[in-house]
PDB file of C-alpha atoms in Angstrom:
ATOM      1  CA  MET A  15     -38.359 -24.043 122.722  1.00  0.00           C
ATOM      2  CA  ARG A  16     -39.648 -25.846 119.628  1.00  0.00           C
ATOM      3  CA  LYS A  17     -39.972 -22.597 117.700  1.00  0.00           C
ATOM      4  CA  THR A  18     -36.401 -21.615 118.559  1.00  0.00           C
ATOM      5  CA  ALA A  19     -35.048 -25.047 117.614  1.00  0.00           C
ATOM      6  CA  GLU A  20     -36.991 -25.033 114.358  1.00  0.00           C
ATOM      7  CA  THR A  21     -35.350 -21.725 113.447  1.00  0.00           C
ATOM      8  CA  LEU A  22     -31.813 -22.704 114.456  1.00  0.00           C
ATOM      9  CA  ALA A  23     -31.695 -26.238 113.036  1.00  0.00           C
ATOM     10  CA  PRO A  24     -31.603 -25.340 109.308  1.00  0.00           C
ATOM     11  CA  GLN A  25     -29.257 -22.402 109.942  1.00  0.00           C
ATOM     12  CA  ILE A  26     -26.670 -24.520 111.749  1.00  0.00           C
ATOM     13  CA  GLY A  27     -27.394 -27.877 110.164  1.00  0.00           C
ATOM     14  CA  PHE A  28     -28.516 -30.276 112.868  1.00  0.00           C
ATOM     15  CA  ASP A  29     -31.464 -32.538 113.618  1.00  0.00           C
ATOM     16  CA  TYR A  30     -32.990 -32.463 117.086  1.00  0.00           C
ATOM     17  CA  SER A  31     -35.550 -33.895 119.449  1.00  0.00           C
ATOM     18  CA  ILE A  32     -36.950 -32.340 122.630  1.00  0.00           C
ATOM     19  CA  ASP A  33     -37.630 -34.461 125.704  1.00  0.00           C
ATOM     20  CA  MET A  34     -40.258 -32.816 127.922  1.00  0.00           C
ATOM     21  CA  LEU A  35     -39.760 -33.975 131.512  1.00  0.00           C
ATOM     22  CA  PRO A  36     -42.500 -33.851 134.190  1.00  0.00           C
ATOM     23  CA  ILE A  37     -41.355 -30.718 135.997  1.00  0.00           C
ATOM     24  CA  THR A  38     -42.165 -27.023 135.573  1.00  0.00           C
ATOM     25  CA  VAL A  39     -39.027 -25.440 137.062  1.00  0.00           C
ATOM     26  CA  ALA A  40     -35.755 -26.324 135.334  1.00  0.00           C
ATOM     27  CA  ALA A  41     -33.722 -25.010 138.260  1.00  0.00           C
ATOM     28  CA  LEU A  42     -35.137 -27.769 140.463  1.00  0.00           C
ATOM     29  CA  MET A  43     -33.892 -30.553 138.193  1.00  0.00           C
ATOM     30  CA  THR A  44     -30.767 -32.400 139.248  1.00  0.00           C
ATOM     31  CA  PRO A  45     -28.606 -34.569 136.957  1.00  0.00           C
ATOM     32  CA  GLU A  46     -29.638 -37.640 138.964  1.00  0.00           C
ATOM     33  CA  TRP A  47     -33.335 -36.769 138.546  1.00  0.00           C
ATOM     34  CA  ILE A  48     -32.903 -36.238 134.805  1.00  0.00           C
ATOM     35  CA  ALA A  49     -30.935 -39.463 134.381  1.00  0.00           C
ATOM     36  CA  LYS A  50     -33.887 -41.498 135.710  1.00  0.00           C
ATOM     37  CA  ARG A  51     -36.336 -39.976 133.222  1.00  0.00           C
ATOM     38  CA  ILE A  52     -34.581 -38.811 130.064  1.00  0.00           C
ATOM     39  CA  LYS A  53     -35.267 -40.569 126.754  1.00  0.00           C
ATOM     40  CA  VAL A  54     -32.732 -39.936 123.981  1.00  0.00           C
ATOM     41  CA  PRO A  55     -33.065 -41.168 120.361  1.00  0.00           C
ATOM     42  CA  ALA A  56     -30.468 -43.717 119.268  1.00  0.00           C
ATOM     43  CA  ALA A  57     -29.177 -41.310 116.599  1.00  0.00           C
ATOM     44  CA  ALA A  58     -28.393 -38.539 119.104  1.00  0.00           C
ATOM     45  CA  THR A  59     -24.767 -37.367 119.291  1.00  0.00           C
ATOM     46  CA  ARG A  60     -25.146 -34.591 121.865  1.00  0.00           C
ATOM     47  CA  VAL A  61     -27.483 -33.728 124.728  1.00  0.00           C
ATOM     48  CA  LEU A  62     -28.140 -30.228 126.093  1.00  0.00           C
ATOM     49  CA  VAL A  63     -29.732 -29.629 129.486  1.00  0.00           C
ATOM     50  CA  PRO A  64     -30.958 -26.273 130.840  1.00  0.00           C
ATOM     51  CA  GLY A  65     -28.261 -24.007 132.221  1.00  0.00           C
ATOM     52  CA  TYR A  66     -29.870 -23.884 135.638  1.00  0.00           C
ATOM     53  CA  CYS A  67     -29.466 -27.631 136.072  1.00  0.00           C
ATOM     54  CA  SER A  68     -26.531 -27.576 138.475  1.00  0.00           C
ATOM     55  CA  GLY A  69     -24.146 -30.334 139.494  1.00  0.00           C
ATOM     56  CA  ASP A  70     -22.066 -33.021 137.838  1.00  0.00           C
ATOM     57  CA  LEU A  71     -23.651 -34.135 134.534  1.00  0.00           C
ATOM     58  CA  ALA A  72     -21.948 -37.550 134.625  1.00  0.00           C
ATOM     59  CA  PRO A  73     -25.114 -39.433 135.749  1.00  0.00           C
ATOM     60  CA  ILE A  74     -26.905 -38.275 132.600  1.00  0.00           C
ATOM     61  CA  GLN A  75     -23.971 -39.135 130.340  1.00  0.00           C
ATOM     62  CA  GLU A  76     -23.791 -42.639 131.800  1.00  0.00           C
ATOM     63  CA  VAL A  77     -27.420 -43.202 130.798  1.00  0.00           C
ATOM     64  CA  VAL A  78     -27.438 -41.576 127.346  1.00  0.00           C
ATOM     65  CA  GLY A  79     -23.951 -42.632 126.232  1.00  0.00           C
ATOM     66  CA  VAL A  80     -23.173 -39.365 124.410  1.00  0.00           C
ATOM     67  CA  PRO A  81     -21.630 -36.048 125.526  1.00  0.00           C
ATOM     68  CA  VAL A  82     -23.905 -33.962 127.763  1.00  0.00           C
ATOM     69  CA  GLU A  83     -23.547 -30.189 127.948  1.00  0.00           C
ATOM     70  CA  ARG A  84     -25.119 -27.495 130.057  1.00  0.00           C
ATOM     71  CA  GLY A  85     -26.848 -25.016 127.759  1.00  0.00           C
ATOM     72  CA  PRO A  86     -27.730 -21.380 128.462  1.00  0.00           C
ATOM     73  CA  ARG A  87     -29.868 -20.387 131.415  1.00  0.00           C
ATOM     74  CA  ASP A  88     -32.260 -18.393 129.256  1.00  0.00           C
ATOM     75  CA  LEU A  89     -33.910 -19.735 126.110  1.00  0.00           C
ATOM     76  CA  ARG A  90     -33.289 -16.392 124.428  1.00  0.00           C
ATOM     77  CA  GLU A  91     -29.555 -17.052 124.729  1.00  0.00           C
ATOM     78  CA  LEU A  92     -29.745 -20.289 122.739  1.00  0.00           C
ATOM     79  CA  PRO A  93     -28.885 -18.645 119.382  1.00  0.00           C
ATOM     80  CA  GLY A  94     -25.762 -17.135 120.947  1.00  0.00           C
ATOM     81  CA  PHE A  95     -24.850 -20.557 122.380  1.00  0.00           C
ATOM     82  CA  PHE A  96     -24.664 -21.805 118.779  1.00  0.00           C
ATOM     83  CA  GLY A  97     -22.753 -18.767 117.556  1.00  0.00           C
ATOM     84  CA  ARG A  98     -25.700 -16.858 116.118  1.00  0.00           C
ATOM     85  CA  THR A  99     -26.807 -13.326 116.942  1.00  0.00           C
ATOM     86  CA  PRO A 100     -29.467 -13.447 119.667  1.00  0.00           C
ATOM     87  CA  PRO A 101     -32.706 -11.483 119.129  1.00  0.00           C
ATOM     88  CA  SER A 102     -33.230  -8.110 120.738  1.00  0.00           C
ATOM     89  CA  THR A 103     -34.255  -8.217 124.406  1.00  0.00           C
ATOM     90  CA  ASP A 104     -36.105  -4.890 124.282  1.00  0.00           C
ATOM     91  CA  TYR A 105     -39.719  -5.663 125.125  1.00  0.00           C
ATOM     92  CA  GLY A 106     -40.902  -2.049 124.925  1.00  0.00           C
ATOM     93  CA  SER A 107     -43.175  -0.318 127.416  1.00  0.00           C
ATOM     94  CA  TYR A 108     -45.344  -2.259 129.868  1.00  0.00           C
ATOM     95  CA  ASP A 109     -47.841  -1.610 132.663  1.00  0.00           C
ATOM     96  CA  ILE A 110     -47.477  -4.764 134.737  1.00  0.00           C
ATOM     97  CA  GLU A 111     -45.529  -5.495 137.902  1.00  0.00           C
ATOM     98  CA  ILE A 112     -42.644  -7.919 137.548  1.00  0.00           C
ATOM     99  CA  ILE A 113     -41.647 -10.489 140.162  1.00  0.00           C
ATOM    100  CA  ALA A 114     -38.124 -11.903 139.825  1.00  0.00           C
ATOM    101  CA  GLU A 115     -37.266 -15.054 141.747  1.00  0.00           C
ATOM    102  CA  ILE A 116     -33.899 -15.837 143.307  1.00  0.00           C
ATOM    103  CA  ASN A 117     -33.720 -19.635 143.237  1.00  0.00           C
ATOM    104  CA  HIS A 118     -32.333 -21.777 146.069  1.00  0.00           C
ATOM    105  CA  CYS A 119     -31.948 -18.928 148.566  1.00  0.00           C
ATOM    106  CA  PRO A 120     -31.195 -21.334 151.461  1.00  0.00           C
ATOM    107  CA  ARG A 121     -28.020 -22.328 149.598  1.00  0.00           C
ATOM    108  CA  LEU A 122     -26.823 -18.738 149.136  1.00  0.00           C
ATOM    109  CA  SER A 123     -25.131 -16.295 151.489  1.00  0.00           C
ATOM    110  CA  LEU A 124     -26.985 -13.132 152.450  1.00  0.00           C
ATOM    111  CA  ASN A 125     -24.543 -11.075 150.409  1.00  0.00           C
ATOM    112  CA  GLU A 126     -25.117 -13.246 147.315  1.00  0.00           C
ATOM    113  CA  ILE A 127     -28.865 -12.785 147.684  1.00  0.00           C
ATOM    114  CA  LEU A 128     -28.550  -9.022 148.059  1.00  0.00           C
ATOM    115  CA  VAL A 129     -26.286  -8.779 145.011  1.00  0.00           C
ATOM    116  CA  GLN A 130     -28.740 -10.767 142.895  1.00  0.00           C
ATOM    117  CA  ALA A 131     -31.665  -8.730 144.198  1.00  0.00           C
ATOM    118  CA  ASN A 132     -29.993  -5.458 143.267  1.00  0.00           C
ATOM    119  CA  GLU A 133     -29.214  -6.753 139.767  1.00  0.00           C
ATOM    120  CA  LEU A 134     -32.789  -7.952 139.277  1.00  0.00           C
ATOM    121  CA  ALA A 135     -34.182  -4.628 140.472  1.00  0.00           C
ATOM    122  CA  GLU A 136     -31.902  -2.777 138.069  1.00  0.00           C
ATOM    123  CA  ASP A 137     -33.245  -5.003 135.290  1.00  0.00           C
ATOM    124  CA  GLY A 138     -36.813  -3.957 136.090  1.00  0.00           C
ATOM    125  CA  ALA A 139     -38.102  -6.266 138.823  1.00  0.00           C
ATOM    126  CA  ASP A 140     -40.707  -4.717 141.116  1.00  0.00           C
ATOM    127  CA  LEU A 141     -40.667  -7.544 143.684  1.00  0.00           C
ATOM    128  CA  ILE A 142     -37.864  -9.890 144.668  1.00  0.00           C
ATOM    129  CA  ASP A 143     -39.168 -13.402 145.189  1.00  0.00           C
ATOM    130  CA  VAL A 144     -37.279 -15.417 147.809  1.00  0.00           C
ATOM    131  CA  GLY A 145     -37.217 -18.977 146.466  1.00  0.00           C
ATOM    132  CA  CYS A 146     -37.049 -21.708 149.107  1.00  0.00           C
ATOM    133  CA  ASP A 147     -36.093 -25.389 148.744  1.00  0.00           C
ATOM    134  CA  PRO A 148     -38.354 -28.417 149.327  1.00  0.00           C
ATOM    135  CA  GLU A 149     -36.055 -29.688 152.081  1.00  0.00           C
ATOM    136  CA  GLY A 150     -37.062 -26.843 154.440  1.00  0.00           C
ATOM    137  CA  PRO A 151     -38.020 -25.292 156.714  1.00  0.00           C
ATOM    138  CA  TRP A 152     -35.288 -22.696 156.248  1.00  0.00           C
ATOM    139  CA  GLN A 153     -34.475 -20.989 159.532  1.00  0.00           C
ATOM    140  CA  GLY A 154     -32.841 -17.945 157.910  1.00  0.00           C
ATOM    141  CA  VAL A 155     -35.790 -16.792 155.831  1.00  0.00           C
ATOM    142  CA  ALA A 156     -36.853 -13.945 158.129  1.00  0.00           C
ATOM    143  CA  ASN A 157     -33.347 -12.451 158.250  1.00  0.00           C
ATOM    144  CA  VAL A 158     -33.130 -12.494 154.448  1.00  0.00           C
ATOM    145  CA  VAL A 159     -36.545 -10.907 153.954  1.00  0.00           C
ATOM    146  CA  ARG A 160     -35.734  -8.251 156.531  1.00  0.00           C
ATOM    147  CA  ALA A 161     -32.382  -7.483 154.856  1.00  0.00           C
ATOM    148  CA  LEU A 162     -34.027  -7.195 151.444  1.00  0.00           C
ATOM    149  CA  ARG A 163     -36.638  -4.828 152.856  1.00  0.00           C
ATOM    150  CA  ASP A 164     -33.924  -2.773 154.539  1.00  0.00           C
ATOM    151  CA  ALA A 165     -32.194  -2.529 151.148  1.00  0.00           C
ATOM    152  CA  GLY A 166     -35.339  -1.003 149.681  1.00  0.00           C
ATOM    153  CA  HIS A 167     -36.825  -4.050 147.927  1.00  0.00           C
ATOM    154  CA  ARG A 168     -40.388  -5.252 147.941  1.00  0.00           C
ATOM    155  CA  VAL A 169     -40.393  -8.957 148.719  1.00  0.00           C
ATOM    156  CA  SER A 170     -42.442 -12.083 148.048  1.00  0.00           C
ATOM    157  CA  ILE A 171     -41.831 -15.573 149.416  1.00  0.00           C
ATOM    158  CA  ASP A 172     -42.079 -18.764 147.336  1.00  0.00           C
ATOM    159  CA  SER A 173     -42.785 -21.738 149.585  1.00  0.00           C
ATOM    160  CA  LEU A 174     -45.572 -24.089 150.570  1.00  0.00           C
ATOM    161  CA  ASP A 175     -44.278 -24.470 154.122  1.00  0.00           C
ATOM    162  CA  PRO A 176     -46.071 -22.308 156.729  1.00  0.00           C
ATOM    163  CA  CYS A 177     -42.960 -22.595 158.925  1.00  0.00           C
ATOM    164  CA  GLU A 178     -41.107 -20.572 156.279  1.00  0.00           C
ATOM    165  CA  ILE A 179     -43.980 -18.389 155.133  1.00  0.00           C
ATOM    166  CA  GLU A 180     -45.104 -17.071 158.522  1.00  0.00           C
ATOM    167  CA  PRO A 181     -41.713 -15.637 159.580  1.00  0.00           C
ATOM    168  CA  ALA A 182     -41.205 -14.247 156.079  1.00  0.00           C
ATOM    169  CA  VAL A 183     -44.508 -12.394 156.201  1.00  0.00           C
ATOM    170  CA  ARG A 184     -43.768 -11.076 159.689  1.00  0.00           C
ATOM    171  CA  ALA A 185     -40.438  -9.798 158.366  1.00  0.00           C
ATOM    172  CA  GLY A 186     -42.117  -7.884 155.547  1.00  0.00           C
ATOM    173  CA  ALA A 187     -42.947 -10.194 152.623  1.00  0.00           C
ATOM    174  CA  GLU A 188     -46.084  -8.835 150.951  1.00  0.00           C
ATOM    175  CA  LEU A 189     -46.972 -11.710 148.630  1.00  0.00           C
ATOM    176  CA  VAL A 190     -46.911 -15.499 149.145  1.00  0.00           C
ATOM    177  CA  LEU A 191     -46.219 -17.995 146.382  1.00  0.00           C
ATOM    178  CA  SER A 192     -47.702 -20.596 146.741  1.00  0.00           C
ATOM    179  CA  VAL A 193     -50.936 -21.678 148.434  1.00  0.00           C
ATOM    180  CA  ASN A 194     -53.003 -24.819 147.840  1.00  0.00           C
ATOM    181  CA  SER A 195     -55.087 -27.133 150.001  1.00  0.00           C
ATOM    182  CA  SER A 196     -52.012 -28.121 152.044  1.00  0.00           C
ATOM    183  CA  ASN A 197     -51.508 -24.671 153.600  1.00  0.00           C
ATOM    184  CA  ARG A 198     -54.619 -22.616 152.894  1.00  0.00           C
ATOM    185  CA  GLU A 199     -55.846 -22.760 156.492  1.00  0.00           C
ATOM    186  CA  ALA A 200     -52.629 -21.119 157.693  1.00  0.00           C
ATOM    187  CA  ALA A 201     -52.942 -18.466 154.957  1.00  0.00           C
ATOM    188  CA  ARG A 202     -55.952 -16.983 156.733  1.00  0.00           C
ATOM    189  CA  ASP A 203     -53.600 -15.449 159.318  1.00  0.00           C
ATOM    190  CA  TRP A 204     -50.838 -14.080 157.082  1.00  0.00           C
ATOM    191  CA  GLY A 205     -52.534 -10.777 156.252  1.00  0.00           C
ATOM    192  CA  CYS A 206     -51.197 -10.482 152.709  1.00  0.00           C
ATOM    193  CA  GLU A 207     -52.044 -11.429 149.152  1.00  0.00           C
ATOM    194  CA  VAL A 208     -51.349 -15.028 148.169  1.00  0.00           C
ATOM    195  CA  VAL A 209     -50.840 -16.873 144.901  1.00  0.00           C
ATOM    196  CA  VAL A 210     -53.025 -19.965 144.573  1.00  0.00           C
ATOM    197  CA  VAL A 211     -51.708 -23.027 142.743  1.00  0.00           C
ATOM    198  CA  PRO A 212     -53.380 -26.365 141.946  1.00  0.00           C
ATOM    199  CA  ASP A 213     -52.805 -29.371 144.191  1.00  0.00           C
ATOM    200  CA  ASP A 214     -51.688 -31.277 141.091  1.00  0.00           C
ATOM    201  CA  PRO A 215     -49.335 -29.194 138.883  1.00  0.00           C
ATOM    202  CA  ARG A 216     -50.363 -31.290 135.867  1.00  0.00           C
ATOM    203  CA  SER A 217     -53.964 -30.100 136.123  1.00  0.00           C
ATOM    204  CA  LEU A 218     -56.147 -27.500 137.825  1.00  0.00           C
ATOM    205  CA  ALA A 219     -57.242 -29.940 140.542  1.00  0.00           C
ATOM    206  CA  GLY A 220     -58.029 -28.156 143.791  1.00  0.00           C
ATOM    207  CA  LEU A 221     -57.537 -24.640 142.395  1.00  0.00           C
ATOM    208  CA  ASP A 222     -61.164 -23.507 142.585  1.00  0.00           C
ATOM    209  CA  ASP A 223     -61.683 -25.019 146.049  1.00  0.00           C
ATOM    210  CA  THR A 224     -58.658 -23.157 147.437  1.00  0.00           C
ATOM    211  CA  ILE A 225     -59.661 -19.875 145.792  1.00  0.00           C
ATOM    212  CA  ASP A 226     -63.178 -20.165 147.225  1.00  0.00           C
ATOM    213  CA  ALA A 227     -61.946 -21.084 150.712  1.00  0.00           C
ATOM    214  CA  LEU A 228     -59.555 -18.138 150.862  1.00  0.00           C
ATOM    215  CA  ALA A 229     -62.010 -15.684 149.343  1.00  0.00           C
ATOM    216  CA  ASN A 230     -64.605 -16.680 151.940  1.00  0.00           C
ATOM    217  CA  ALA A 231     -61.978 -16.036 154.628  1.00  0.00           C
ATOM    218  CA  GLY A 232     -61.268 -12.566 153.239  1.00  0.00           C
ATOM    219  CA  VAL A 233     -57.801 -13.410 151.882  1.00  0.00           C
ATOM    220  CA  SER A 234     -56.733 -11.528 148.757  1.00  0.00           C
ATOM    221  CA  VAL A 235     -56.073 -14.151 146.109  1.00  0.00           C
ATOM    222  CA  THR A 236     -54.067 -14.383 142.926  1.00  0.00           C
ATOM    223  CA  ASN A 237     -54.084 -17.524 140.796  1.00  0.00           C
ATOM    224  CA  ARG A 238     -51.573 -19.008 138.368  1.00  0.00           C
ATOM    225  CA  SER A 239     -54.056 -19.781 135.609  1.00  0.00           C
ATOM    226  CA  GLY A 240     -52.374 -17.363 133.228  1.00  0.00           C
ATOM    227  CA  VAL A 241     -55.537 -15.483 132.230  1.00  0.00           C
ATOM    228  CA  GLY A 242     -56.132 -11.754 132.549  1.00  0.00           C
ATOM    229  CA  THR A 243     -52.666 -10.983 133.844  1.00  0.00           C
ATOM    230  CA  ASP A 244     -51.816  -8.223 136.284  1.00  0.00           C
ATOM    231  CA  TRP A 245     -48.732  -9.947 137.673  1.00  0.00           C
ATOM    232  CA  VAL A 246     -45.934 -11.452 135.651  1.00  0.00           C
ATOM    233  CA  TRP A 247     -43.102 -13.267 137.370  1.00  0.00           C
ATOM    234  CA  PHE A 248     -39.833 -14.443 135.911  1.00  0.00           C
ATOM    235  CA  ARG A 249     -37.897 -17.526 136.950  1.00  0.00           C
ATOM    236  CA  PRO A 250     -34.324 -17.442 135.688  1.00  0.00           C
ATOM    237  CA  GLU A 251     -34.525 -20.539 133.520  1.00  0.00           C
ATOM    238  CA  PRO A 252     -35.339 -21.415 129.886  1.00  0.00           C
ATOM    239  CA  ARG A 253     -39.015 -21.158 128.934  1.00  0.00           C
ATOM    240  CA  ALA A 254     -39.877 -19.867 132.370  1.00  0.00           C
ATOM    241  CA  ILE A 255     -41.836 -16.699 131.874  1.00  0.00           C
ATOM    242  CA  SER A 256     -45.135 -17.371 133.636  1.00  0.00           C
ATOM    243  CA  ALA A 257     -48.134 -15.172 134.211  1.00  0.00           C
ATOM    244  CA  SER A 258     -50.732 -15.079 136.935  1.00  0.00           C
ATOM    245  CA  ALA A 259     -54.215 -13.666 137.048  1.00  0.00           C
ATOM    246  CA  ARG A 260     -55.339 -11.414 139.846  1.00  0.00           C
ATOM    247  CA  ALA A 261     -58.621 -13.032 140.735  1.00  0.00           C
ATOM    248  CA  ILE A 262     -59.450 -10.697 143.619  1.00  0.00           C
ATOM    249  CA  SER A 263     -57.990  -7.234 143.998  1.00  0.00           C
ATOM    250  CA  GLY A 264     -57.285  -5.788 147.419  1.00  0.00           C
ATOM    251  CA  CYS A 265     -53.585  -5.518 148.310  1.00  0.00           C
TER     252      CYS A 265
END
């Protein structure tokens, strides 16, 4: 983000500041959540929030006192947002598997999910990641996973809730994102590879303990440390290309 802003600012003629909020997934931010945490310099005349921040932006504008706009969903589209030619999106050849997440699946119809899945697969995704919401458990997860499998997609499930994960795995999900100390005991029975995450997203706390516990139970483990990547997954949001390391091969 900073590199892109540094390039655009002299071309267009604006000063800027970047407020880093304590969250890793822009699509999970709400205007109300942002309004409680955002800090804007007194000289600011305009505020941009990520394009995947949905909802009425009025709560933010009430706090900052300047116009608030929803920017592009992808950081690479920021030059085009300001009327400049965006860089090429051709990344060349690759030998990794790509996981593409559909955010907020519980809020979408089955048809909307299938349409997005087909588009993501056409764009190169190897697995479709079914993104759940924190308010779960979502009762429709098994039907969605089954429909995606019937449509020819490989599927992963992104949830911490065993009540969502177990039916998803039974319906054909082959990878679980995410597992930490809160659900690692249940992961012993899922029979598929899992992605291990820290208990505290601001640190690596609990990561090694969960990896060791699952490895001792014979569960195939992947971790989100970002080293030695075999998996790369994409969340449709600015700055959200993340990589995981396959710690133990087996699936």
